Amino acid sequence: MTPDRRFVVLGGGTAGWITAHLLRHAWPGTTITVVEAPDIATIGVGEGSTPSLKRFFEVIGVPEQDWMPRCGATYKAGIRFVDWSPAAPWRDYSHPFTTQIDVHTEDAFVLNCRNRRLGHDVPVRPDDFLLNGVLAARGLAPVAPPNFPFRLEYGYHFDAGLLGAYLRDLAVERGVVHRAARVETVRRAENDDIAALVTDRGDEIAGDVFLDCSGFRGLLIEQVLGVPFHGFRENLFNDAAVVLATDMDRPPPVETVATAQSNGWRWSIPLRHRFGNGYVYARDFQSPDAAEAELRQALGVGDDVPARHLTFRVGQVARHWERNCIAVGLSQGFIEPLEATALHLVLGTVEQFIRHYADGDFTDRHREAFNAVATERMDGVRDYIVAHYKLTTRTDTEYWRANAANMALPEPLLHILDRWFRRGDLAELLARHGQRSHFGNLSWHCLLAGYGAFPPISEPPRADMDFYADRGIGAFLNGCSLNFQPPT
């Protein structure tokens, strides 16, 4: 059923145009207008995704060969974390995207982690047990050969500006109305709903439902409707980033690399034509000039390469759906790009709105339920990100010592860490937490095992003990004729 509603999306970029595509796919006959200021650039802080972007393109019927070359996109099998926990037995570990075949090694990985928590010396490096971890280590793309009987999941690295432009052109081609204009004021209805956006040309763009994709400004959700913002400042210290690009000098890797620095961490994202690099840091511990100097030194680049500085606030709005306005993307909140969850949250928010709006007969009947889900999912992502800092064993700067000593931890995270260190069943606890985020049992095991968050080894595995002895799925790949290829 198609609602007799006019949808107005304020803001373009990836969030705005993804929103327009999903609305059009759900309700093809509906009028959808995107109002995009021509002089506001895409933030482009994180040019990476989770597998949810792959499913988005499948839903709207766009094959990879159509969009990836135009957006400088490469495959992403996961994220590699370097220098986050010096006490671990390895300098780096991978958080791979899980895929269908991992069902055959997941139990082995979880079993070994349980035995390692009991003090036994068994293999527990996450890279070795999950297919995308092995492929990334070997520099192979997560694209299945024809004889592979399992579905693979992966994300992408992409140029955010090019992706936004591609989605805009495709949406317009498919019937979405594009209005290139700056919004000057907002007209309210008698019941205090938003009635129309008034542009700098004096035009009124009326609608029934407004989706605020205006970025950190939160023009509709905060400035017009006055929804308060709840910060995560006590949980997450980082509030700035410096970014610059470097040349692509080798075949692009199939993973993002997140390397811990003196007062934060830096990303390396491989595109077809360049590396996107950035240093996320806390201004309470390091000045912007010092952060830029540290990034340049780490990359070996001089002052001739231009850098851009960004600031941000972490947290979320108190209500993601207020009156006839739904906040999407940066306007609903932001959690630093450590696990590339920004577009994942955009997709989840719009999909949840479509479901709740339709289930409520195209009214706001289920607004409260939608807000509960949106808030819990962002809280769940926050908890997983906070764990990266709380569990660090770095002590080289005050920044890392403050993170390790931080006791302002969300209660669900405290329960997860308590269950892990008390050697309990983490999967059972996470199941009771419900769908708070897309970080499930395997993701938590990757993080905790990758950090080496275990007691000291007390004894080798007993002869009668049930554990997985070899090094995971790599042995399976070595023993079969599958032909995964390097990325092109």
CSV table of C-alpha atoms in Angstrom, one decimal:
chain,number,residue,atom,x,y,z
A,1,MET,CA,0.0,0.0,0.0
A,2,THR,CA,1.3,3.4,-0.9
A,3,PRO,CA,0.6,6.3,1.5
A,4,ASP,CA,-0.9,9.5,0.3
A,5,ARG,CA,2.0,11.5,1.8
A,6,ARG,CA,4.6,13.9,0.6
A,7,PHE,CA,8.1,13.1,1.9
A,8,VAL,CA,10.7,15.9,2.1
A,9,VAL,CA,14.3,15.0,2.8
A,10,LEU,CA,16.4,17.9,4.0
A,11,GLY,CA,20.0,17.4,3.0
A,12,GLY,CA,21.7,15.3,0.4
A,13,GLY,CA,25.0,13.4,0.7
A,14,THR,CA,25.0,9.7,1.3
A,15,ALA,CA,22.5,9.8,4.1
A,16,GLY,CA,19.9,11.9,2.3
A,17,TRP,CA,20.0,10.0,-1.0
A,18,ILE,CA,20.0,6.6,0.7
A,19,THR,CA,16.9,7.8,2.5
A,20,ALA,CA,15.3,8.8,-0.7
A,21,HIS,CA,16.0,5.5,-2.4
A,22,LEU,CA,14.6,3.4,0.4
A,23,LEU,CA,11.4,5.5,0.6
A,24,ARG,CA,11.0,5.2,-3.2
A,25,HIS,CA,11.6,1.5,-3.0
A,26,ALA,CA,9.0,1.0,-0.2
A,27,TRP,CA,6.4,3.3,-1.7
A,28,PRO,CA,7.1,3.8,-5.5
A,29,GLY,CA,4.1,6.1,-6.1
A,30,THR,CA,4.9,8.6,-3.4
A,31,THR,CA,6.2,12.1,-4.0
A,32,ILE,CA,9.8,12.3,-2.5
A,33,THR,CA,11.7,15.6,-2.6
A,34,VAL,CA,15.3,16.1,-1.6
A,35,VAL,CA,16.3,19.6,-0.7
A,36,GLU,CA,20.1,20.0,-0.9
A,37,ALA,CA,22.1,23.1,-0.5
A,38,PRO,CA,24.5,23.3,-3.4
A,39,ASP,CA,27.3,24.8,-1.3
A,40,ILE,CA,27.5,22.3,1.6
A,41,ALA,CA,30.1,19.7,1.1
A,42,THR,CA,29.9,16.1,2.2
A,43,ILE,CA,31.7,15.5,5.6
A,44,GLY,CA,33.4,12.4,4.3
A,45,VAL,CA,34.9,11.5,7.7
A,46,GLY,CA,34.5,7.7,7.2
A,47,GLU,CA,34.6,6.3,3.7
A,48,GLY,CA,33.8,2.7,4.7
A,49,SER,CA,30.8,0.6,5.4
A,50,THR,CA,29.5,-2.6,6.9
A,51,PRO,CA,27.8,-5.3,4.8
A,52,SER,CA,24.5,-3.4,5.2
A,53,LEU,CA,25.6,-1.2,2.2
A,54,LYS,CA,25.9,-4.3,0.1
A,55,ARG,CA,22.3,-5.3,1.0
A,56,PHE,CA,21.1,-1.7,0.2
A,57,PHE,CA,22.4,-1.9,-3.3
A,58,GLU,CA,20.8,-5.4,-3.7
A,59,VAL,CA,17.5,-4.0,-2.5
A,60,ILE,CA,17.4,-1.1,-4.9
A,61,GLY,CA,18.7,-3.3,-7.8
A,62,VAL,CA,22.1,-1.8,-8.5
A,63,PRO,CA,24.9,-4.2,-9.4
A,64,GLU,CA,28.4,-3.6,-8.2
A,65,GLN,CA,29.8,-3.1,-11.7
A,66,ASP,CA,27.6,-0.1,-12.1
A,67,TRP,CA,28.4,1.9,-9.0
A,68,MET,CA,31.8,0.7,-7.7
A,69,PRO,CA,34.0,2.1,-10.5
A,70,ARG,CA,32.2,5.4,-10.5
A,71,CYS,CA,32.7,5.8,-6.7
A,72,GLY,CA,36.3,4.7,-6.5
A,73,ALA,CA,35.1,1.8,-4.4
A,74,THR,CA,37.0,-1.3,-3.2
A,75,TYR,CA,36.0,-4.3,-1.2
A,76,LYS,CA,36.2,-4.4,2.6
A,77,ALA,CA,36.5,-7.7,4.4
A,78,GLY,CA,36.8,-6.1,7.8
A,79,ILE,CA,38.9,-3.8,10.0
A,80,ARG,CA,42.4,-4.5,11.3
A,81,PHE,CA,43.4,-3.0,14.7
A,82,VAL,CA,47.0,-2.2,15.2
A,83,ASP,CA,48.8,-1.3,18.5
A,84,TRP,CA,45.6,-1.1,20.6
A,85,SER,CA,46.7,-3.6,23.2
A,86,PRO,CA,50.5,-4.1,23.7
A,87,ALA,CA,49.8,-6.9,26.3
A,88,ALA,CA,48.2,-9.1,23.6
A,89,PRO,CA,50.3,-11.9,22.1
A,90,TRP,CA,50.1,-10.1,18.7
A,91,ARG,CA,50.5,-6.5,17.6
A,92,ASP,CA,47.3,-6.5,15.5
A,93,TYR,CA,44.1,-8.4,15.1
A,94,SER,CA,41.2,-8.4,12.7
A,95,HIS,CA,37.5,-7.9,13.2
A,96,PRO,CA,36.3,-9.5,10.0
A,97,PHE,CA,32.7,-9.3,8.7
A,98,THR,CA,31.2,-12.7,9.4
A,99,THR,CA,29.9,-14.7,6.5
A,100,GLN,CA,27.9,-17.9,6.0
A,101,ILE,CA,30.8,-20.3,6.0
A,102,ASP,CA,31.9,-19.1,9.4
A,103,VAL,CA,29.2,-21.2,11.0
A,104,HIS,CA,31.6,-24.1,10.6
A,105,THR,CA,34.4,-22.4,12.7
A,106,GLU,CA,32.4,-20.1,15.0
A,107,ASP,CA,31.9,-22.8,17.6
A,108,ALA,CA,35.6,-23.7,17.5
A,109,PHE,CA,36.6,-20.1,18.1
A,110,VAL,CA,34.1,-19.6,20.9
A,111,LEU,CA,35.1,-22.9,22.5
A,112,ASN,CA,38.8,-22.0,22.4
A,113,CYS,CA,38.0,-18.6,23.9
A,114,ARG,CA,36.2,-20.3,26.7
A,115,ASN,CA,39.2,-22.6,27.4
A,116,ARG,CA,41.6,-19.7,27.1
A,117,ARG,CA,39.6,-17.9,29.8
A,118,LEU,CA,40.1,-21.0,31.9
A,119,GLY,CA,43.9,-20.5,31.6
A,120,HIS,CA,44.6,-23.1,28.8
A,121,ASP,CA,47.1,-22.3,26.0
A,122,VAL,CA,44.9,-22.7,22.9
A,123,PRO,CA,44.7,-20.7,19.6
A,124,VAL,CA,42.4,-17.7,19.9
A,125,ARG,CA,43.5,-15.1,17.3
A,126,PRO,CA,40.2,-14.1,15.6
A,127,ASP,CA,41.8,-13.7,12.2
A,128,ASP,CA,42.5,-17.5,12.0
A,129,PHE,CA,38.9,-18.6,12.5
A,130,LEU,CA,36.8,-16.4,10.2
A,131,LEU,CA,37.0,-16.5,6.4
A,132,ASN,CA,37.2,-12.7,5.8
A,133,GLY,CA,40.1,-12.5,8.2
A,134,VAL,CA,42.1,-15.1,6.3
A,135,LEU,CA,41.2,-13.5,2.9
A,136,ALA,CA,42.3,-10.0,4.2
A,137,ALA,CA,45.6,-11.4,5.5
A,138,ARG,CA,46.3,-13.0,2.1
A,139,GLY,CA,45.2,-9.9,0.1
A,140,LEU,CA,42.3,-11.7,-1.5
A,141,ALA,CA,39.0,-10.1,-2.4
A,142,PRO,CA,35.9,-11.4,-0.5
A,143,VAL,CA,34.2,-12.3,-3.8
A,144,ALA,CA,33.2,-15.9,-4.2
A,145,PRO,CA,34.4,-18.0,-7.1
A,146,PRO,CA,31.6,-19.7,-9.1
A,147,ASN,CA,32.1,-23.1,-7.3
A,148,PHE,CA,31.8,-21.6,-3.8
A,149,PRO,CA,28.5,-22.8,-2.2
A,150,PHE,CA,28.2,-20.1,0.6
A,151,ARG,CA,27.0,-16.5,0.6
A,152,LEU,CA,29.8,-14.0,1.4
A,153,GLU,CA,29.3,-10.8,3.3
A,154,TYR,CA,31.5,-7.8,3.0
A,155,GLY,CA,31.5,-4.0,3.0
A,156,TYR,CA,33.1,-1.4,0.8
A,157,HIS,CA,35.5,1.5,0.9
A,158,PHE,CA,34.3,4.4,-1.2
A,159,ASP,CA,34.7,8.1,-2.0
A,160,ALA,CA,31.8,9.7,-0.1
A,161,GLY,CA,31.4,12.6,-2.4
A,162,LEU,CA,31.3,10.4,-5.5
A,163,LEU,CA,28.8,8.0,-3.9
A,164,GLY,CA,26.5,10.9,-2.9
A,165,ALA,CA,26.6,12.2,-6.5
A,166,TYR,CA,26.0,8.8,-8.0
A,167,LEU,CA,23.0,8.1,-5.7
A,168,ARG,CA,21.6,11.6,-6.5
A,169,ASP,CA,21.7,11.1,-10.2
A,170,LEU,CA,20.2,7.6,-9.9
A,171,ALA,CA,17.4,8.8,-7.6
A,172,VAL,CA,16.5,11.7,-10.0
A,173,GLU,CA,16.5,9.2,-12.9
A,174,ARG,CA,14.0,7.1,-10.9
A,175,GLY,CA,11.6,9.9,-10.1
A,176,VAL,CA,12.9,11.6,-6.9
A,177,VAL,CA,12.6,15.4,-7.1
A,178,HIS,CA,15.8,17.3,-6.5
A,179,ARG,CA,15.7,20.9,-5.3
A,180,ALA,CA,19.1,22.6,-5.1
A,181,ALA,CA,18.4,25.3,-2.6
A,182,ARG,CA,19.4,26.5,0.8
A,183,VAL,CA,16.7,26.5,3.5
A,184,GLU,CA,16.3,29.8,5.2
A,185,THR,CA,13.3,29.3,7.5
A,186,VAL,CA,10.8,26.6,8.4
A,187,ARG,CA,7.0,27.2,8.5
A,188,ARG,CA,5.1,25.5,11.3
A,189,ALA,CA,1.5,24.2,11.0
A,190,GLU,CA,-1.2,25.2,13.5
A,191,ASN,CA,-0.6,21.9,15.4
A,192,ASP,CA,3.2,22.7,15.5
A,193,ASP,CA,4.1,20.1,13.0
A,194,ILE,CA,6.5,21.2,10.2
A,195,ALA,CA,4.5,22.4,7.3
A,196,ALA,CA,7.1,23.6,4.8
A,197,LEU,CA,10.7,24.5,4.2
A,198,VAL,CA,11.2,28.1,2.9
A,199,THR,CA,14.3,28.4,0.6
A,200,ASP,CA,16.6,31.3,0.0
A,201,ARG,CA,14.6,32.0,-3.2
A,202,GLY,CA,11.4,32.4,-1.2
A,203,ASP,CA,10.0,29.1,-2.5
A,204,GLU,CA,8.0,26.9,-0.1
A,205,ILE,CA,8.5,23.2,-0.2
A,206,ALA,CA,5.5,21.7,1.6
A,207,GLY,CA,5.4,18.1,2.9
A,208,ASP,CA,3.6,15.7,5.3
A,209,VAL,CA,6.7,13.9,6.6
A,210,PHE,CA,10.2,15.5,6.9
A,211,LEU,CA,13.4,13.6,7.2
A,212,ASP,CA,16.2,15.6,8.7
A,213,CYS,CA,19.5,14.7,7.0
A,214,SER,CA,21.0,18.1,7.6
A,215,GLY,CA,24.1,16.8,9.4
A,216,PHE,CA,25.5,17.9,12.7
A,217,ARG,CA,23.4,21.1,12.5
A,218,GLY,CA,20.2,19.1,13.1
A,219,LEU,CA,18.3,22.0,11.5
A,220,LEU,CA,14.9,20.4,11.9
A,221,ILE,CA,15.1,18.0,14.8
A,222,GLU,CA,17.1,20.3,17.1
A,223,GLN,CA,16.9,23.9,15.9
A,224,VAL,CA,13.3,23.9,14.9
A,225,LEU,CA,11.7,21.2,17.1
A,226,GLY,CA,14.0,21.7,20.0
A,227,VAL,CA,14.7,18.0,20.7
A,228,PRO,CA,17.6,17.9,23.2
A,229,PHE,CA,21.0,16.2,22.5
A,230,HIS,CA,22.4,13.7,24.9
A,231,GLY,CA,26.2,13.5,24.7
A,232,PHE,CA,28.5,10.6,25.2
A,233,ARG,CA,31.3,12.8,26.4
A,234,GLU,CA,31.8,10.9,29.6
A,235,ASN,CA,32.2,7.6,27.7
A,236,LEU,CA,34.1,8.7,24.6
A,237,PHE,CA,36.8,11.4,24.7
A,238,ASN,CA,37.5,12.0,21.0
A,239,ASP,CA,36.0,15.1,19.4
A,240,ALA,CA,38.1,16.0,16.4
A,241,ALA,CA,39.8,14.6,13.4
A,242,VAL,CA,42.4,15.7,10.8
A,243,VAL,CA,42.2,14.1,7.4
A,244,LEU,CA,44.4,14.0,4.3
A,245,ALA,CA,44.8,11.8,1.2
A,246,THR,CA,47.9,9.9,0.0
A,247,ASP,CA,48.6,8.2,-3.3
A,248,MET,CA,47.5,4.6,-4.0
A,249,ASP,CA,50.9,3.0,-4.5
A,250,ARG,CA,50.0,-0.7,-4.5
A,251,PRO,CA,47.0,-3.0,-5.1
A,252,PRO,CA,44.4,-1.8,-2.6
A,253,PRO,CA,44.1,-3.9,0.5
A,254,VAL,CA,40.7,-5.4,1.3
A,255,GLU,CA,40.5,-4.1,4.9
A,256,THR,CA,40.4,-0.8,6.8
A,257,VAL,CA,43.4,-0.4,9.1
A,258,ALA,CA,42.8,1.4,12.5
A,259,THR,CA,46.2,2.2,14.2
A,260,ALA,CA,46.3,3.5,17.7
A,261,GLN,CA,48.2,6.8,18.1
A,262,SER,CA,49.4,8.8,21.1
A,263,ASN,CA,46.0,10.4,21.7
A,264,GLY,CA,43.5,8.6,19.5
A,265,TRP,CA,43.8,6.5,16.4
A,266,ARG,CA,44.2,6.9,12.7
A,267,TRP,CA,42.5,5.2,9.8
A,268,SER,CA,43.8,4.0,6.4
A,269,ILE,CA,41.0,3.4,3.9
A,270,PRO,CA,42.1,2.2,0.4
A,271,LEU,CA,40.1,3.5,-2.6
A,272,ARG,CA,40.9,2.7,-6.2
A,273,HIS,CA,42.6,6.1,-6.7
A,274,ARG,CA,44.0,7.0,-3.2
A,275,PHE,CA,44.2,6.2,0.4
A,276,GLY,CA,41.9,8.2,2.7
A,277,ASN,CA,43.7,8.8,6.0
A,278,GLY,CA,42.6,10.5,9.2
A,279,TYR,CA,43.6,10.8,12.8
A,280,VAL,CA,40.7,10.9,15.4
A,281,TYR,CA,41.8,12.4,18.6
A,282,ALA,CA,40.7,14.2,21.8
A,283,ARG,CA,41.4,18.0,22.0
A,284,ASP,CA,41.5,17.8,25.7
A,285,PHE,CA,44.7,15.8,25.3
A,286,GLN,CA,46.3,17.1,22.0
A,287,SER,CA,46.1,20.3,20.0
A,288,PRO,CA,45.0,20.3,16.3
A,289,ASP,CA,48.5,21.3,15.2
A,290,ALA,CA,50.2,18.5,17.2
A,291,ALA,CA,47.6,16.0,15.9
A,292,GLU,CA,48.3,17.0,12.3
A,293,ALA,CA,52.1,16.8,12.8
A,294,GLU,CA,51.7,13.3,14.3
A,295,LEU,CA,49.6,12.2,11.3
A,296,ARG,CA,52.0,13.6,8.8
A,297,GLN,CA,54.9,11.9,10.6
A,298,ALA,CA,53.1,8.5,10.7
A,299,LEU,CA,52.3,8.7,6.9
A,300,GLY,CA,55.7,10.2,5.9
A,301,VAL,CA,54.2,13.2,4.1
A,302,GLY,CA,55.2,16.8,4.2
A,303,ASP,CA,53.3,20.1,4.3
A,304,ASP,CA,52.7,20.1,0.6
A,305,VAL,CA,49.8,17.6,1.1
A,306,PRO,CA,46.8,19.6,2.2
A,307,ALA,CA,45.0,18.5,5.4
A,308,ARG,CA,41.5,19.3,6.6
A,309,HIS,CA,40.4,19.6,10.3
A,310,LEU,CA,37.0,18.5,11.6
A,311,THR,CA,35.3,18.7,14.9
A,312,PHE,CA,32.3,16.6,16.1
A,313,ARG,CA,30.2,15.8,19.1
A,314,VAL,CA,29.4,12.2,20.1
A,315,GLY,CA,25.9,11.3,21.3
A,316,GLN,CA,22.4,11.2,20.0
A,317,VAL,CA,19.2,13.2,20.1
A,318,ALA,CA,16.7,12.3,22.9
A,319,ARG,CA,14.0,11.4,20.3
A,320,HIS,CA,14.8,10.4,16.7
A,321,TRP,CA,11.2,10.9,15.6
A,322,GLU,CA,9.5,14.1,16.8
A,323,ARG,CA,6.1,15.2,15.5
A,324,ASN,CA,6.3,14.7,11.7
A,325,CYS,CA,10.1,14.8,11.5
A,326,ILE,CA,12.6,11.9,11.6
A,327,ALA,CA,16.3,12.5,12.1
A,328,VAL,CA,18.6,10.4,10.0
A,329,GLY,CA,22.4,10.3,9.9
A,330,LEU,CA,24.5,12.9,11.6
A,331,SER,CA,21.4,14.9,12.6
A,332,GLN,CA,20.3,12.0,14.8
A,333,GLY,CA,23.7,11.5,16.4
A,334,PHE,CA,27.3,10.4,15.8
A,335,ILE,CA,29.6,7.9,17.2
A,336,GLU,CA,33.2,8.1,16.0
A,337,PRO,CA,34.0,6.1,12.9
A,338,LEU,CA,36.0,3.3,14.6
A,339,GLU,CA,33.8,0.5,13.4
A,340,ALA,CA,32.3,2.3,10.3
A,341,THR,CA,28.8,2.3,11.6
A,342,ALA,CA,27.5,5.6,10.3
A,343,LEU,CA,25.8,4.3,7.1
A,344,HIS,CA,24.7,1.2,9.0
A,345,LEU,CA,22.8,3.3,11.4
A,346,VAL,CA,21.3,5.4,8.5
A,347,LEU,CA,20.0,2.3,6.8
A,348,GLY,CA,18.7,0.8,10.0
A,349,THR,CA,16.9,4.1,10.9
A,350,VAL,CA,15.1,4.5,7.6
A,351,GLU,CA,14.2,0.8,7.4
A,352,GLN,CA,12.8,0.9,10.9
A,353,PHE,CA,10.8,4.1,10.1
A,354,ILE,CA,9.3,2.5,7.0
A,355,ARG,CA,8.2,-0.5,9.0
A,356,HIS,CA,6.8,1.4,12.0
A,357,TYR,CA,5.1,3.9,9.8
A,358,ALA,CA,3.4,1.3,7.7
A,359,ASP,CA,2.5,-0.8,10.7
A,360,GLY,CA,0.8,2.3,12.2
A,361,ASP,CA,-1.3,2.8,9.1
A,362,PHE,CA,0.9,5.7,8.0
A,363,THR,CA,0.4,7.6,11.3
A,364,ASP,CA,2.7,8.3,14.3
A,365,ARG,CA,1.1,5.5,16.3
A,366,HIS,CA,4.3,3.6,16.7
A,367,ARG,CA,6.6,6.6,17.1
A,368,GLU,CA,7.5,5.7,20.7
A,369,ALA,CA,8.4,2.2,19.7
A,370,PHE,CA,10.6,3.5,16.8
A,371,ASN,CA,12.4,5.9,19.2
A,372,ALA,CA,13.1,3.1,21.6
A,373,VAL,CA,14.7,0.9,18.9
A,374,ALA,CA,16.7,3.8,17.4
A,375,THR,CA,18.0,4.9,20.8
A,376,GLU,CA,18.9,1.3,21.9
A,377,ARG,CA,20.8,0.6,18.6
A,378,MET,CA,22.9,3.7,18.9
A,379,ASP,CA,23.6,2.9,22.6
A,380,GLY,CA,24.6,-0.6,21.5
A,381,VAL,CA,27.2,0.8,19.1
A,382,ARG,CA,28.4,3.2,21.7
A,383,ASP,CA,29.0,0.3,24.2
A,384,TYR,CA,31.1,-1.6,21.6
A,385,ILE,CA,33.2,1.4,20.8
A,386,VAL,CA,33.7,2.3,24.4
A,387,ALA,CA,35.1,-1.2,25.1
A,388,HIS,CA,38.0,-0.6,22.6
A,389,TYR,CA,39.2,2.2,24.9
A,390,LYS,CA,38.4,0.7,28.3
A,391,LEU,CA,40.2,-2.5,27.5
A,392,THR,CA,43.4,-0.9,26.2
A,393,THR,CA,46.7,-2.0,27.8
A,394,ARG,CA,48.5,1.1,26.5
A,395,THR,CA,50.0,3.3,29.2
A,396,ASP,CA,52.3,5.5,27.1
A,397,THR,CA,50.2,8.7,27.4
A,398,GLU,CA,47.8,10.3,29.8
A,399,TYR,CA,45.1,9.9,27.1
A,400,TRP,CA,45.3,6.1,27.2
A,401,ARG,CA,45.7,5.9,30.9
A,402,ALA,CA,42.5,8.1,31.3
A,403,ASN,CA,40.6,5.8,29.0
A,404,ALA,CA,41.7,2.6,30.9
A,405,ALA,CA,40.8,4.3,34.2
A,406,ASN,CA,37.4,5.6,33.0
A,407,MET,CA,34.6,4.2,35.2
A,408,ALA,CA,31.8,6.0,33.4
A,409,LEU,CA,30.7,2.8,31.6
A,410,PRO,CA,27.2,2.0,30.4
A,411,GLU,CA,25.5,-0.7,32.5
A,412,PRO,CA,25.1,-3.1,29.5
A,413,LEU,CA,28.8,-2.9,28.9
A,414,LEU,CA,29.6,-3.6,32.5
A,415,HIS,CA,27.4,-6.7,32.3
A,416,ILE,CA,29.2,-7.9,29.2
A,417,LEU,CA,32.7,-7.4,30.7
A,418,ASP,CA,31.6,-9.0,34.0
A,419,ARG,CA,30.3,-12.1,32.1
A,420,TRP,CA,33.5,-12.4,30.1
A,421,PHE,CA,35.9,-12.1,33.0
A,422,ARG,CA,33.8,-14.4,35.2
A,423,ARG,CA,34.1,-17.0,32.4
A,424,GLY,CA,30.3,-17.0,31.8
A,425,ASP,CA,28.2,-17.6,28.7
A,426,LEU,CA,28.5,-14.4,26.7
A,427,ALA,CA,26.1,-15.5,23.9
A,428,GLU,CA,23.3,-16.0,26.4
A,429,LEU,CA,23.8,-12.6,27.9
A,430,LEU,CA,23.8,-10.9,24.5
A,431,ALA,CA,20.7,-12.8,23.5
A,432,ARG,CA,18.9,-11.3,26.5
A,433,HIS,CA,20.1,-7.9,25.5
A,434,GLY,CA,18.2,-8.3,22.3
A,435,GLN,CA,19.0,-6.3,19.1
A,436,ARG,CA,20.7,-3.4,20.7
A,437,SER,CA,23.2,-3.2,17.9
A,438,HIS,CA,24.6,-5.4,15.1
A,439,PHE,CA,27.6,-6.4,17.2
A,440,GLY,CA,26.8,-9.9,18.2
A,441,ASN,CA,28.6,-12.8,20.0
A,442,LEU,CA,31.3,-13.2,17.4
A,443,SER,CA,32.1,-9.5,17.3
A,444,TRP,CA,32.5,-9.3,21.0
A,445,HIS,CA,34.7,-12.4,20.9
A,446,CYS,CA,36.9,-10.8,18.2
A,447,LEU,CA,37.3,-7.7,20.3
A,448,LEU,CA,38.0,-9.4,23.6
A,449,ALA,CA,40.2,-12.1,22.2
A,450,GLY,CA,42.0,-9.7,19.9
A,451,TYR,CA,42.9,-7.5,22.9
A,452,GLY,CA,44.2,-10.6,24.7
A,453,ALA,CA,41.7,-10.1,27.5
A,454,PHE,CA,42.4,-13.4,29.2
A,455,PRO,CA,44.0,-14.5,32.5
A,456,PRO,CA,47.6,-15.7,32.4
A,457,ILE,CA,48.2,-19.1,30.9
A,458,SER,CA,48.3,-21.6,33.6
A,459,GLU,CA,48.6,-24.9,31.8
A,460,PRO,CA,48.6,-26.5,28.3
A,461,PRO,CA,45.3,-28.1,27.2
A,462,ARG,CA,44.7,-31.5,28.8
A,463,ALA,CA,44.6,-34.5,26.6
A,464,ASP,CA,40.9,-35.1,27.4
A,465,MET,CA,39.9,-31.5,26.9
A,466,ASP,CA,37.6,-30.5,24.0
A,467,PHE,CA,39.3,-27.7,22.0
A,468,TYR,CA,40.1,-26.8,18.4
A,469,ALA,CA,43.8,-27.5,17.8
A,470,ASP,CA,44.6,-26.2,14.3
A,471,ARG,CA,44.6,-22.6,13.2
A,472,GLY,CA,41.0,-22.2,11.9
A,473,ILE,CA,39.6,-21.8,8.4
A,474,GLY,CA,43.0,-21.2,6.8
A,475,ALA,CA,43.6,-25.0,6.9
A,476,PHE,CA,40.3,-25.5,5.1
A,477,LEU,CA,41.2,-23.1,2.3
A,478,ASN,CA,44.6,-24.7,1.9
A,479,GLY,CA,43.0,-28.1,1.5
A,480,CYS,CA,40.5,-27.3,-1.2
A,481,SER,CA,40.7,-25.9,-4.8
A,482,LEU,CA,38.8,-22.7,-4.3
A,483,ASN,CA,40.3,-19.8,-6.2
A,484,PHE,CA,39.8,-16.5,-4.5
A,485,GLN,CA,41.4,-13.7,-6.5
A,486,PRO,CA,43.3,-10.5,-5.5
A,487,PRO,CA,41.2,-7.3,-5.7
A,488,THR,CA,41.2,-5.5,-9.0
